[in-house]
N, CA, C and O atoms as a CHARMM CRD file, in Angstrom:
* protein
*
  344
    1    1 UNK  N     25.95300   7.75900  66.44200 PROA 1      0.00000
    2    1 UNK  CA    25.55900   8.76400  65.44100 PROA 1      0.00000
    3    1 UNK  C     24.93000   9.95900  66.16400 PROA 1      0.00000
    4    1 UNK  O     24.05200   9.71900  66.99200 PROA 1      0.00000
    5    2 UNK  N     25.34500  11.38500  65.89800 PROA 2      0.00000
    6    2 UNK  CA    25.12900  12.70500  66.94900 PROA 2      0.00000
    7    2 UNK  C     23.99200  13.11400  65.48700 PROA 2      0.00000
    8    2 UNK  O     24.25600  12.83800  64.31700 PROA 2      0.00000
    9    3 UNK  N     23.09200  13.61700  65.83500 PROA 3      0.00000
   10    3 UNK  CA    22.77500  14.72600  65.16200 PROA 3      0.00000
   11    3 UNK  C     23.35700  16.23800  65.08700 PROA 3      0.00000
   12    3 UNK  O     23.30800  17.13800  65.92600 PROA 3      0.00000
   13    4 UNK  N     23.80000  16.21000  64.07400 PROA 4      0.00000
   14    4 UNK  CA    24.52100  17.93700  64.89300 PROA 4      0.00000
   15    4 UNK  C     23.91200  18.98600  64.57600 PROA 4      0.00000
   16    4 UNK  O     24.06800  20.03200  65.20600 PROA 4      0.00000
   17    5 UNK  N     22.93800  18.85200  63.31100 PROA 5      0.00000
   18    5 UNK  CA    22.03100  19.51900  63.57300 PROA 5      0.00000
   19    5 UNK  C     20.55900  19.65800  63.68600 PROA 5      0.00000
   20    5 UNK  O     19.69500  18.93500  63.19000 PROA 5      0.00000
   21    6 UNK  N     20.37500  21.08100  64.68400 PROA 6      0.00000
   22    6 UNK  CA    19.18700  21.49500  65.16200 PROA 6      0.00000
   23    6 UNK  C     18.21600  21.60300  64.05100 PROA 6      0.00000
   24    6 UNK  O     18.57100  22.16000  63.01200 PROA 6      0.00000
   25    7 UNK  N     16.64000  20.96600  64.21700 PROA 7      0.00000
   26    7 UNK  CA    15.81900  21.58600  62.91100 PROA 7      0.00000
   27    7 UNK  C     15.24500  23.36400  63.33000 PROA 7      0.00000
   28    7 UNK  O     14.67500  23.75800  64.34800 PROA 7      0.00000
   29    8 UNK  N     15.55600  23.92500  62.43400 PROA 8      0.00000
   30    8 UNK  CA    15.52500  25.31500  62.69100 PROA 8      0.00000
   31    8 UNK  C     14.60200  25.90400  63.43800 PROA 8      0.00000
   32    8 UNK  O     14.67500  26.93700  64.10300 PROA 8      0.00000
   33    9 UNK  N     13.26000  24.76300  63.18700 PROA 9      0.00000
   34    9 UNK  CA    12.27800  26.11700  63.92800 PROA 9      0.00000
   35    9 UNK  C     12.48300  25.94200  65.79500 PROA 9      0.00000
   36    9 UNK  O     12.12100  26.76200  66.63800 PROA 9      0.00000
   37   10 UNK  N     13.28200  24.39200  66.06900 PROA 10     0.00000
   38   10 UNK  CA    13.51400  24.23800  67.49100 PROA 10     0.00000
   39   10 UNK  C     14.72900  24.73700  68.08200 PROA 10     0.00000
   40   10 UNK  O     15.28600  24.34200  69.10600 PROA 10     0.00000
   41   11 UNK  N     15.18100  25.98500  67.01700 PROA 11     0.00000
   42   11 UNK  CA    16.59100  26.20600  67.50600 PROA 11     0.00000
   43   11 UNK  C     15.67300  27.99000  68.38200 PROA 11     0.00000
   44   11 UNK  O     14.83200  28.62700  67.74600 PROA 11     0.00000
   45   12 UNK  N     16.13400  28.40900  69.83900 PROA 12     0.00000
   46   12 UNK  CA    15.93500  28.90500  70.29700 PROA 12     0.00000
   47   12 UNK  C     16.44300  30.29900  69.53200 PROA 12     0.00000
   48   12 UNK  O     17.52900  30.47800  68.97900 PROA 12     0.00000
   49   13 UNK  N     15.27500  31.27800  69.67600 PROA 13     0.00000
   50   13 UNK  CA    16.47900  32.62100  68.94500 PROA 13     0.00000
   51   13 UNK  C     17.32900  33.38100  70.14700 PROA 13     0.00000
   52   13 UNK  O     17.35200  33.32800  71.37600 PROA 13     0.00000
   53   14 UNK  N     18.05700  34.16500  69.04000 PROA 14     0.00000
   54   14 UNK  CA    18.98300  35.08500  70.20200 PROA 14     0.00000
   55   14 UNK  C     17.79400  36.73200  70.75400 PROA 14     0.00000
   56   14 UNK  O     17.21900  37.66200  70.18700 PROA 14     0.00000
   57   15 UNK  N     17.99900  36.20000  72.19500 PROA 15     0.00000
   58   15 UNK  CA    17.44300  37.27000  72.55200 PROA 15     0.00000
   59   15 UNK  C     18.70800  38.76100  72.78100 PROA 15     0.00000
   60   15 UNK  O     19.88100  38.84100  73.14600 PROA 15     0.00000
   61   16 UNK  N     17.58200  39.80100  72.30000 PROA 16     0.00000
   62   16 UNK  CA    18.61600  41.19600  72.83100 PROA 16     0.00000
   63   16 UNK  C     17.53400  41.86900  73.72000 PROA 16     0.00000
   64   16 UNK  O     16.34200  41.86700  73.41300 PROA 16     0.00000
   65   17 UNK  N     18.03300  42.44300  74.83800 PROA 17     0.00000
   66   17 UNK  CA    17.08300  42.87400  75.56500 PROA 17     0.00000
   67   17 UNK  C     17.87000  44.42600  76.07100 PROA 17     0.00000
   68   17 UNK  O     19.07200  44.61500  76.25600 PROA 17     0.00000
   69   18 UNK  N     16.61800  45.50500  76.22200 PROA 18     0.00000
   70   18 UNK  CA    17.04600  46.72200  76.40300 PROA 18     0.00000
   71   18 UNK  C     16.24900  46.71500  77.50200 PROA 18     0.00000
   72   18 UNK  O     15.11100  46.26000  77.38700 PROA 18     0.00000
   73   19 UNK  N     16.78000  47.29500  78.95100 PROA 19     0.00000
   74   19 UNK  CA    16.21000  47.59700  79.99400 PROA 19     0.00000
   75   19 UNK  C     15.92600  49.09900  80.40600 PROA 19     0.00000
   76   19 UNK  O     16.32500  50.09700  79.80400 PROA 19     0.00000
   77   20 UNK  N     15.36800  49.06800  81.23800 PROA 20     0.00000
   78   20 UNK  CA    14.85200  50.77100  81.44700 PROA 20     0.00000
   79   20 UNK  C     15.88200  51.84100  81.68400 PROA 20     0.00000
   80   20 UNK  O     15.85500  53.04100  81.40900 PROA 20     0.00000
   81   21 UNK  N     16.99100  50.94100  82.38700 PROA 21     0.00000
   82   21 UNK  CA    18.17000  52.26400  82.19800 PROA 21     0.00000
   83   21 UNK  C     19.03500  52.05400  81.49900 PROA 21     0.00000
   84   21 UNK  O     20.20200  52.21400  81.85700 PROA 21     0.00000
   85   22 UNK  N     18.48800  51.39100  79.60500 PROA 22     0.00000
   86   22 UNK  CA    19.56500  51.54600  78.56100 PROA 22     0.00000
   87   22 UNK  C     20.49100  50.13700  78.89800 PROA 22     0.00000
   88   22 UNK  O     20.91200  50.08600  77.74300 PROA 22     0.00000
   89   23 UNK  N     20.84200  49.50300  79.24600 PROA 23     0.00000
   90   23 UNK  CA    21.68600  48.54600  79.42400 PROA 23     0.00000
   91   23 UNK  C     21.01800  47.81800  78.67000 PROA 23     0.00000
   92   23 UNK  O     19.79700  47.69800  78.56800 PROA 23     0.00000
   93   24 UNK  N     22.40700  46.99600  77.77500 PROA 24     0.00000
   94   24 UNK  CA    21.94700  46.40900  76.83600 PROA 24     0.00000
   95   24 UNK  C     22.55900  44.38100  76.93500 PROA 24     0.00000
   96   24 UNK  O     23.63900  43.91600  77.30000 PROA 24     0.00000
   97   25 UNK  N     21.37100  43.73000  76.46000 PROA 25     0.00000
   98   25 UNK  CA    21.92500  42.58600  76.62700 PROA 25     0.00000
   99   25 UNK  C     21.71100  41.41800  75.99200 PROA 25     0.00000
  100   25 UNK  O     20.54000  41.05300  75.89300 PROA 25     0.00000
  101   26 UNK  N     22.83600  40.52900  75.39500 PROA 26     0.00000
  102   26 UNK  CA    22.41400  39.41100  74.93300 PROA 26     0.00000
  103   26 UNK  C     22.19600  37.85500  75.40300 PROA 26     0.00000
  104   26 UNK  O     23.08700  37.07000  75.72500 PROA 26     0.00000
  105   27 UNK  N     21.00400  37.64600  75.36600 PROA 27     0.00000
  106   27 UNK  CA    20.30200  36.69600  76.64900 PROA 27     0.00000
  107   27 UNK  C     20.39800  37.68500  77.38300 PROA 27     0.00000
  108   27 UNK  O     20.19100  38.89600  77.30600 PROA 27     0.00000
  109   28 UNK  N     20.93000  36.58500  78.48900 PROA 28     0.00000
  110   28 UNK  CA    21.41200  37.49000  79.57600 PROA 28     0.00000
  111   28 UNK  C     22.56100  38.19900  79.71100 PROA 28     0.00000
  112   28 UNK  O     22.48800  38.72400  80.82200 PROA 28     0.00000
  113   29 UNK  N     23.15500  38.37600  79.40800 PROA 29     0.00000
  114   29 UNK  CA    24.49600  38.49600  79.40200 PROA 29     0.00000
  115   29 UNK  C     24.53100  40.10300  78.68400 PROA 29     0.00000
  116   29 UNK  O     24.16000  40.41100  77.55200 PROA 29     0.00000
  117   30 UNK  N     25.25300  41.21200  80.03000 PROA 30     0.00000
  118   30 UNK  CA    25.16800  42.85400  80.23100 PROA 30     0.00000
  119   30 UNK  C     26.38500  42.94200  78.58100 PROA 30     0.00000
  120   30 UNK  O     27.31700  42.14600  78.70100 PROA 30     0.00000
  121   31 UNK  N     26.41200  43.55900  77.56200 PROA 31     0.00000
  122   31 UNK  CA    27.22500  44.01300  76.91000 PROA 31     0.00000
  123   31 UNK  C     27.60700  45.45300  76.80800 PROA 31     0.00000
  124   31 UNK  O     27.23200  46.22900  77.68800 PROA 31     0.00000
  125   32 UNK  N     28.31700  45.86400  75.81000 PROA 32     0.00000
  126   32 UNK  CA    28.78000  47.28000  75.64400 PROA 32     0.00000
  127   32 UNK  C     27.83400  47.71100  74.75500 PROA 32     0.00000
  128   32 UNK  O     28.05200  47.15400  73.67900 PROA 32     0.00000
  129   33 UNK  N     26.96400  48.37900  74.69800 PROA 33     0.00000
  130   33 UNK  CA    26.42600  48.67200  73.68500 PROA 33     0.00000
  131   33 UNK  C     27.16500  49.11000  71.92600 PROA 33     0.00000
  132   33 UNK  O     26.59200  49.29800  70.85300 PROA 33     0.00000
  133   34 UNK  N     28.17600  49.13100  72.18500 PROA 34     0.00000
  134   34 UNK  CA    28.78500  49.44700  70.77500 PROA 34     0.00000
  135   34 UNK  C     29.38500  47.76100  70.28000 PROA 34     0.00000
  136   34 UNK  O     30.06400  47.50800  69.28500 PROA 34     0.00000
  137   35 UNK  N     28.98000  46.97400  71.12100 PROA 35     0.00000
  138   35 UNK  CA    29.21200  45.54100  70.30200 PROA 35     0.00000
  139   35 UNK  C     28.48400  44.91400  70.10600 PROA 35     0.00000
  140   35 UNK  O     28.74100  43.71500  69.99300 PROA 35     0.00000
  141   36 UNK  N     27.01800  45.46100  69.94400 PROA 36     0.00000
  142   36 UNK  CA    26.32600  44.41300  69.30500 PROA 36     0.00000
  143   36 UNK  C     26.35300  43.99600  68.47300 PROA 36     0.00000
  144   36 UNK  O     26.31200  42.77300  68.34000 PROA 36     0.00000
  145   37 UNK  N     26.45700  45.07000  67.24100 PROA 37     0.00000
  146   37 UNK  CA    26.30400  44.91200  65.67600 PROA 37     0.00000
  147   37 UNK  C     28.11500  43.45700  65.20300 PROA 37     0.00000
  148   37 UNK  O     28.24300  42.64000  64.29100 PROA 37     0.00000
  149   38 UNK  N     29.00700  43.81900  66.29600 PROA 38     0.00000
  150   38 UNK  CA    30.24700  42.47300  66.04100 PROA 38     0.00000
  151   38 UNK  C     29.42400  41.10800  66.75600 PROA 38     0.00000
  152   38 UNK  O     29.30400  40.19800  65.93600 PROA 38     0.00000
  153   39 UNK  N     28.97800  40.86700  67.79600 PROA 39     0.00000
  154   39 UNK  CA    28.90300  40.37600  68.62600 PROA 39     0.00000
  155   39 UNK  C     27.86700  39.45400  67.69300 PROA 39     0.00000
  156   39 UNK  O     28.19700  38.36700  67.21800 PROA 39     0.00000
  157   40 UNK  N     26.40400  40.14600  67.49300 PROA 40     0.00000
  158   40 UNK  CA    25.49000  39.79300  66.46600 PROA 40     0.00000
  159   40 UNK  C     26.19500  38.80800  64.91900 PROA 40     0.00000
  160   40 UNK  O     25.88800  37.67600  64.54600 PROA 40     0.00000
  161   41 UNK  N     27.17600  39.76900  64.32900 PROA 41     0.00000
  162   41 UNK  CA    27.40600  38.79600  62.90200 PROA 41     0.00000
  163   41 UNK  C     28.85000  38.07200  63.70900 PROA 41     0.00000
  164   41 UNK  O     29.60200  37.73800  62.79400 PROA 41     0.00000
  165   42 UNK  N     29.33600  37.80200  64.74600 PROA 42     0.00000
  166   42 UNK  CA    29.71000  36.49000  64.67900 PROA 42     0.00000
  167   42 UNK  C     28.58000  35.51400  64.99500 PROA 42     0.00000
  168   42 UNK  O     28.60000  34.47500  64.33500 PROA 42     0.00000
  169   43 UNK  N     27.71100  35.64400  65.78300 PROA 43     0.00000
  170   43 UNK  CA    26.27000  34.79300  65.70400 PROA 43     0.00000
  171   43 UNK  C     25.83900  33.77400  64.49900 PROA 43     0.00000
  172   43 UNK  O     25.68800  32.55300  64.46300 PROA 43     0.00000
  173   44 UNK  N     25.72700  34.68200  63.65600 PROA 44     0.00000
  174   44 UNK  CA    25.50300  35.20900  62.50700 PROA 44     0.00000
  175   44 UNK  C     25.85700  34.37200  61.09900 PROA 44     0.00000
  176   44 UNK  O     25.19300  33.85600  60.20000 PROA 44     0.00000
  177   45 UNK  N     27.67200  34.57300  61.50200 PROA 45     0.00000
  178   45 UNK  CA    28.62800  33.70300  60.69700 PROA 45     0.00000
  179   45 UNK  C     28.46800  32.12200  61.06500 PROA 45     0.00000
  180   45 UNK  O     28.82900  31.36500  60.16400 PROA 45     0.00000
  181   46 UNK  N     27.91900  31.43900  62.40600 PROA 46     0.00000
  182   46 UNK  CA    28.14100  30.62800  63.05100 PROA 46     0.00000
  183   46 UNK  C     26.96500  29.97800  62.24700 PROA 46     0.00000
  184   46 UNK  O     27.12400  28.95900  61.57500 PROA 46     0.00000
  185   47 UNK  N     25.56200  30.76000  62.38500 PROA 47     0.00000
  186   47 UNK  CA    23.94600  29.91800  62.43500 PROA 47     0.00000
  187   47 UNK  C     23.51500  31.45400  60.89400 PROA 47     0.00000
  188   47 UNK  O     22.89700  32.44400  61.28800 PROA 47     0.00000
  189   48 UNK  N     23.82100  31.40000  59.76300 PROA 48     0.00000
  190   48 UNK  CA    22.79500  32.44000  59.02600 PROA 48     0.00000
  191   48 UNK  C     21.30500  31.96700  59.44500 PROA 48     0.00000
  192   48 UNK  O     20.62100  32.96000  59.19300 PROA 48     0.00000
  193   49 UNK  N     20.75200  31.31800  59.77400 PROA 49     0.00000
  194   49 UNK  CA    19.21500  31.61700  59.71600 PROA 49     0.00000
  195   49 UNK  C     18.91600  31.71900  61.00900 PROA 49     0.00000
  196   49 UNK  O     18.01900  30.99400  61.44000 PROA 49     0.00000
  197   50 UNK  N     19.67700  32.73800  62.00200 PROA 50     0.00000
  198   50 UNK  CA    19.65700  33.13400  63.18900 PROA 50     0.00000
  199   50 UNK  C     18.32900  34.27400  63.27700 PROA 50     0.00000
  200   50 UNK  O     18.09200  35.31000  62.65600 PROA 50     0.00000
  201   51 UNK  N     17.76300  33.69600  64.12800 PROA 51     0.00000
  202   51 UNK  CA    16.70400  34.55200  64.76900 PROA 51     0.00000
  203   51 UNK  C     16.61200  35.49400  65.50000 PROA 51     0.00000
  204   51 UNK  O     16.21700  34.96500  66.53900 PROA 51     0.00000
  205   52 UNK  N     16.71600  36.70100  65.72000 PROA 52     0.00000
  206   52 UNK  CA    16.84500  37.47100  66.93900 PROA 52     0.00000
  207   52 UNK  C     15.28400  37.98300  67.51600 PROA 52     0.00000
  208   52 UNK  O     14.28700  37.75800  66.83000 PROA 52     0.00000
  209   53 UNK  N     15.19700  38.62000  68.71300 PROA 53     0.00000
  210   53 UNK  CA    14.39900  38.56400  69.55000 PROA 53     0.00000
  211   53 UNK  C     14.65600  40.27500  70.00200 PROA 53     0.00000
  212   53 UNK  O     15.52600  40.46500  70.85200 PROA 53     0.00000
  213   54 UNK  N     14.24000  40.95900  69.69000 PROA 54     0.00000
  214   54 UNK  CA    14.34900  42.43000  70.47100 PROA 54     0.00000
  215   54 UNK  C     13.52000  43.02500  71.02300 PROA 54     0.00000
  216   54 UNK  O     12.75800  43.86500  70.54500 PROA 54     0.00000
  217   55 UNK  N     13.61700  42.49300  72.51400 PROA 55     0.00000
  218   55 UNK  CA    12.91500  43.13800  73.97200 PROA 55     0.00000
  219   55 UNK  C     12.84000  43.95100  74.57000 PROA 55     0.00000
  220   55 UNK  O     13.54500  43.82300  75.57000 PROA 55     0.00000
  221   56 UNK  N     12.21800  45.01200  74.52100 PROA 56     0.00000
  222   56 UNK  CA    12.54500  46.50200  75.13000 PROA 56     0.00000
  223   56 UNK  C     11.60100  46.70300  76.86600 PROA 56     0.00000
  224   56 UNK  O     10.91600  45.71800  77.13900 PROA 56     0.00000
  225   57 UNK  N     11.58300  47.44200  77.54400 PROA 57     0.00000
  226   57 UNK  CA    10.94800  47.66200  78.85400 PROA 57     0.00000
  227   57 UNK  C     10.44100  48.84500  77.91400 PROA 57     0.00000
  228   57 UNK  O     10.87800  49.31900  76.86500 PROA 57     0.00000
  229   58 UNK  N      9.16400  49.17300  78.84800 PROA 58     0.00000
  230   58 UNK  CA     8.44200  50.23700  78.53300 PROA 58     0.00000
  231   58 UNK  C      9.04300  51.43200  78.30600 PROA 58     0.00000
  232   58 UNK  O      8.83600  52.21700  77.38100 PROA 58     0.00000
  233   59 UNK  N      9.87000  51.52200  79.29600 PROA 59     0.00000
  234   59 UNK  CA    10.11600  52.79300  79.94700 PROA 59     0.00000
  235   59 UNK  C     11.52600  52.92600  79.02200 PROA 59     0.00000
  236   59 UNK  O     12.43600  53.59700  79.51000 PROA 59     0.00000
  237   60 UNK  N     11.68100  52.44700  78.00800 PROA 60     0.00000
  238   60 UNK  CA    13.49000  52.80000  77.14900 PROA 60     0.00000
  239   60 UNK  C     12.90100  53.74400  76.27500 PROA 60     0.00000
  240   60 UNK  O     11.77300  53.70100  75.78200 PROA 60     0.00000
  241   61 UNK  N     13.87900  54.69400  76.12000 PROA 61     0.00000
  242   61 UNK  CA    13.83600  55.83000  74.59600 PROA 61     0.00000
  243   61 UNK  C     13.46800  54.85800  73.75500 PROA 61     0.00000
  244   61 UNK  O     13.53600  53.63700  73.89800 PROA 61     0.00000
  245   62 UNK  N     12.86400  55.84300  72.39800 PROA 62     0.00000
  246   62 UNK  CA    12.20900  54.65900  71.04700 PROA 62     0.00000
  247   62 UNK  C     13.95500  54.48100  70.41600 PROA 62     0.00000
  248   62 UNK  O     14.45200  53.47200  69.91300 PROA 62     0.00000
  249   63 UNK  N     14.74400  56.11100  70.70900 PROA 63     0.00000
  250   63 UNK  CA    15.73000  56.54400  69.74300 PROA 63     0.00000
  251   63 UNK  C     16.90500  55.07400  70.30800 PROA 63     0.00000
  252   63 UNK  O     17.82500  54.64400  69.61200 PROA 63     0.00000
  253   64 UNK  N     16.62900  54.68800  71.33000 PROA 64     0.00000
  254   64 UNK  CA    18.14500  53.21600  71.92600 PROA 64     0.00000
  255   64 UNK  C     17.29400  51.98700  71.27600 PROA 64     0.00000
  256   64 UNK  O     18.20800  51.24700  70.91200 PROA 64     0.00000
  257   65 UNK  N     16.21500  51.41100  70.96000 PROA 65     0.00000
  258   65 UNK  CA    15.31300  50.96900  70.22800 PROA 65     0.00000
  259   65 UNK  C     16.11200  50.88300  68.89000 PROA 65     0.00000
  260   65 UNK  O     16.97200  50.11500  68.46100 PROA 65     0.00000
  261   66 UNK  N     15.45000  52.02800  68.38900 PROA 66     0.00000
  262   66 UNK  CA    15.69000  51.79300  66.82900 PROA 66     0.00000
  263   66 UNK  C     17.48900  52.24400  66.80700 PROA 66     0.00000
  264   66 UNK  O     17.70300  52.71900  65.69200 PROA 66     0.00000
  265   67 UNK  N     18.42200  52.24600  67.41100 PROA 67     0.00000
  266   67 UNK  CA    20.09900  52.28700  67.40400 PROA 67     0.00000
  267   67 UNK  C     20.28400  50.55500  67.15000 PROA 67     0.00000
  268   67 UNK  O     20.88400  49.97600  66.24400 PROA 67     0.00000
  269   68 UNK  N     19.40800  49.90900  68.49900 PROA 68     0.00000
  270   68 UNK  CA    20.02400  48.39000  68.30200 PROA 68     0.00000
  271   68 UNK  C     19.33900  47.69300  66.91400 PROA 68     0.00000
  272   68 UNK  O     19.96400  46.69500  66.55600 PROA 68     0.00000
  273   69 UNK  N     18.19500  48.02500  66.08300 PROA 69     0.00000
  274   69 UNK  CA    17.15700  47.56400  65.34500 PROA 69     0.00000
  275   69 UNK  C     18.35100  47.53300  64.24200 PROA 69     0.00000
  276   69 UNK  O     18.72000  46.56500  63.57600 PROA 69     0.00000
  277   70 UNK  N     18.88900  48.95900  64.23400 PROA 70     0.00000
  278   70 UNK  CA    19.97700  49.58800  63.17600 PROA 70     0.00000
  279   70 UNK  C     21.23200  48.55600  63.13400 PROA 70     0.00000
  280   70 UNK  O     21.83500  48.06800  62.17800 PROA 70     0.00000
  281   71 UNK  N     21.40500  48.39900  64.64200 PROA 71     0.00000
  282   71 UNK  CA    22.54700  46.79600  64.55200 PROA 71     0.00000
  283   71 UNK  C     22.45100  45.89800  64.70800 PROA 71     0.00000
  284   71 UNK  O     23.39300  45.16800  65.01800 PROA 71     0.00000
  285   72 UNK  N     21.32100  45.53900  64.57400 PROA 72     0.00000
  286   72 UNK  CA    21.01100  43.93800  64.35600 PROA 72     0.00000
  287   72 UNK  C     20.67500  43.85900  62.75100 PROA 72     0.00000
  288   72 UNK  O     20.84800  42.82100  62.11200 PROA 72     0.00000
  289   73 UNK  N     20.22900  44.94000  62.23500 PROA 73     0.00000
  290   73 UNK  CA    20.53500  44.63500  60.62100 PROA 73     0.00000
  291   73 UNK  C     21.36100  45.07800  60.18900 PROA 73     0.00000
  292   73 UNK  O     21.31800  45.07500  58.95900 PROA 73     0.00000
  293   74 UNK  N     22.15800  45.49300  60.59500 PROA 74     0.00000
  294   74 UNK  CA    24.15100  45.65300  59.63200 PROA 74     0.00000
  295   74 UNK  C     24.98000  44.48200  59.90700 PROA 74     0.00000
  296   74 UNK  O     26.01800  44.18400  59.31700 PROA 74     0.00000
  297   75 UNK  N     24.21100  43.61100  61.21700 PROA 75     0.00000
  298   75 UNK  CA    25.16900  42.39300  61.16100 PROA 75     0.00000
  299   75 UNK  C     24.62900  41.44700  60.81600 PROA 75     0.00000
  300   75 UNK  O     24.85100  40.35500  61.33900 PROA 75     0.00000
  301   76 UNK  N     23.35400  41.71100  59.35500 PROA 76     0.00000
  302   76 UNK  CA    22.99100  40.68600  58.60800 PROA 76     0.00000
  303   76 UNK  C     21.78300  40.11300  59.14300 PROA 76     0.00000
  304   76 UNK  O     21.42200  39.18000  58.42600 PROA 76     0.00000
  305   77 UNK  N     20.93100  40.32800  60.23300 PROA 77     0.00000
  306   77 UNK  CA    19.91100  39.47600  60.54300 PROA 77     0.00000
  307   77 UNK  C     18.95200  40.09500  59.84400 PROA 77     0.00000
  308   77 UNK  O     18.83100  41.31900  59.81800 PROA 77     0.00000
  309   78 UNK  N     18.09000  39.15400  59.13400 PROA 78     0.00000
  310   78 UNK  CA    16.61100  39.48500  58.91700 PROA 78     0.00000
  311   78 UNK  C     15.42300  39.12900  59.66400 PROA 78     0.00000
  312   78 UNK  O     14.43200  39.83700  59.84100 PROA 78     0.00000
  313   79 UNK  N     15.63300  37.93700  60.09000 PROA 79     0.00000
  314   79 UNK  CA    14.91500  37.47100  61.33600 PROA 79     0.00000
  315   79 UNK  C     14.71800  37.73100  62.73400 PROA 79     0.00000
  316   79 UNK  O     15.17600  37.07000  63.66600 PROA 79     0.00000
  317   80 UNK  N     13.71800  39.14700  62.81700 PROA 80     0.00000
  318   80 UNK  CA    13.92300  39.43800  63.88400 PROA 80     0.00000
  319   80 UNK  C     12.04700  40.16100  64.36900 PROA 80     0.00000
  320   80 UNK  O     11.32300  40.80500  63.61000 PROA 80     0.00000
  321   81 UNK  N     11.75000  39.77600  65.74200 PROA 81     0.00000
  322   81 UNK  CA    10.94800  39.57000  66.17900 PROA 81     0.00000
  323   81 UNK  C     11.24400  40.88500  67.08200 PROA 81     0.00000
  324   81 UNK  O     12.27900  40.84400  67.74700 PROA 81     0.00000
  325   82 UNK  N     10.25700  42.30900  67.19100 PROA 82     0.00000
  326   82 UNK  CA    10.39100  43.33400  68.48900 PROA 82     0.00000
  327   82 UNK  C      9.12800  42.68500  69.59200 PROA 82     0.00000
  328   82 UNK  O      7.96600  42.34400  69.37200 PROA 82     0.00000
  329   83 UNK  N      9.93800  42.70200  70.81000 PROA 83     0.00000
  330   83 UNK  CA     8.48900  42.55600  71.41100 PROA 83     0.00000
  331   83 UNK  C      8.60200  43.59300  72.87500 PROA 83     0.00000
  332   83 UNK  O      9.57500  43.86200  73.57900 PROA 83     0.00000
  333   84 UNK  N      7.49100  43.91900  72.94100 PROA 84     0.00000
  334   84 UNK  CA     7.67000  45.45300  73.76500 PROA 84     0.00000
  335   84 UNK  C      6.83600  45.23000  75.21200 PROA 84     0.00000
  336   84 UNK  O      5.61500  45.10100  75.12000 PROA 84     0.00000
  337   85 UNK  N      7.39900  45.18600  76.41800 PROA 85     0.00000
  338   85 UNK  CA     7.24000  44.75100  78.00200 PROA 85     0.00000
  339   85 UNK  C      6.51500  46.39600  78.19600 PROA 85     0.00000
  340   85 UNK  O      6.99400  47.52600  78.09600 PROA 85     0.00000
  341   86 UNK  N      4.78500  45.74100  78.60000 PROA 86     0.00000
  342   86 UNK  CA     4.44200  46.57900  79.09400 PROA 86     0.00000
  343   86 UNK  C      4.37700  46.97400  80.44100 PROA 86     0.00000
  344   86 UNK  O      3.90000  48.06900  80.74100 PROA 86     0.00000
């Protein structure tokens, strides 16, 4: 007998992370910046009570900030945590 599923609050969220020269990424993993908002709601479609995580470096524009904030809620997440690297 598998459990298949995770109880939610031990399911890890998806991190997005913005680095100081704009490169954008989920976990780890370098993307295009114009695929988050697809990339995100297949996530999305997979887990709805998906968590996201949005990590910025000090040193990023607010304006690449609030672009990904903008696509992580068109691909449906409400659950989402900013946390800002000083």
């Amino acid at each position: 007998k598998t459990d298949a599923v995770a109880p939610p609050e031990r399911k890890d969220p998806v991190v997005v992370s913005l680095d100081g020269s704009g490169k954008l990424f989920i976990n780890k993993d370098a993307i295009v910046p114009g695929t988050l908002e697809a990339r995100l709601a297949e996530v999305r479609a997979k887990d709805p009570e998906v968590r996201v995580q949005l990590q910025a470096d000090d040193g990023v524009n607010y304006g690449e900030v609030a672009r990904a904030m903008a696509s992580i809620e068109r691909a449906g997440i409400t659950k989402l945590a900013v946390i800002t690297a000083r």
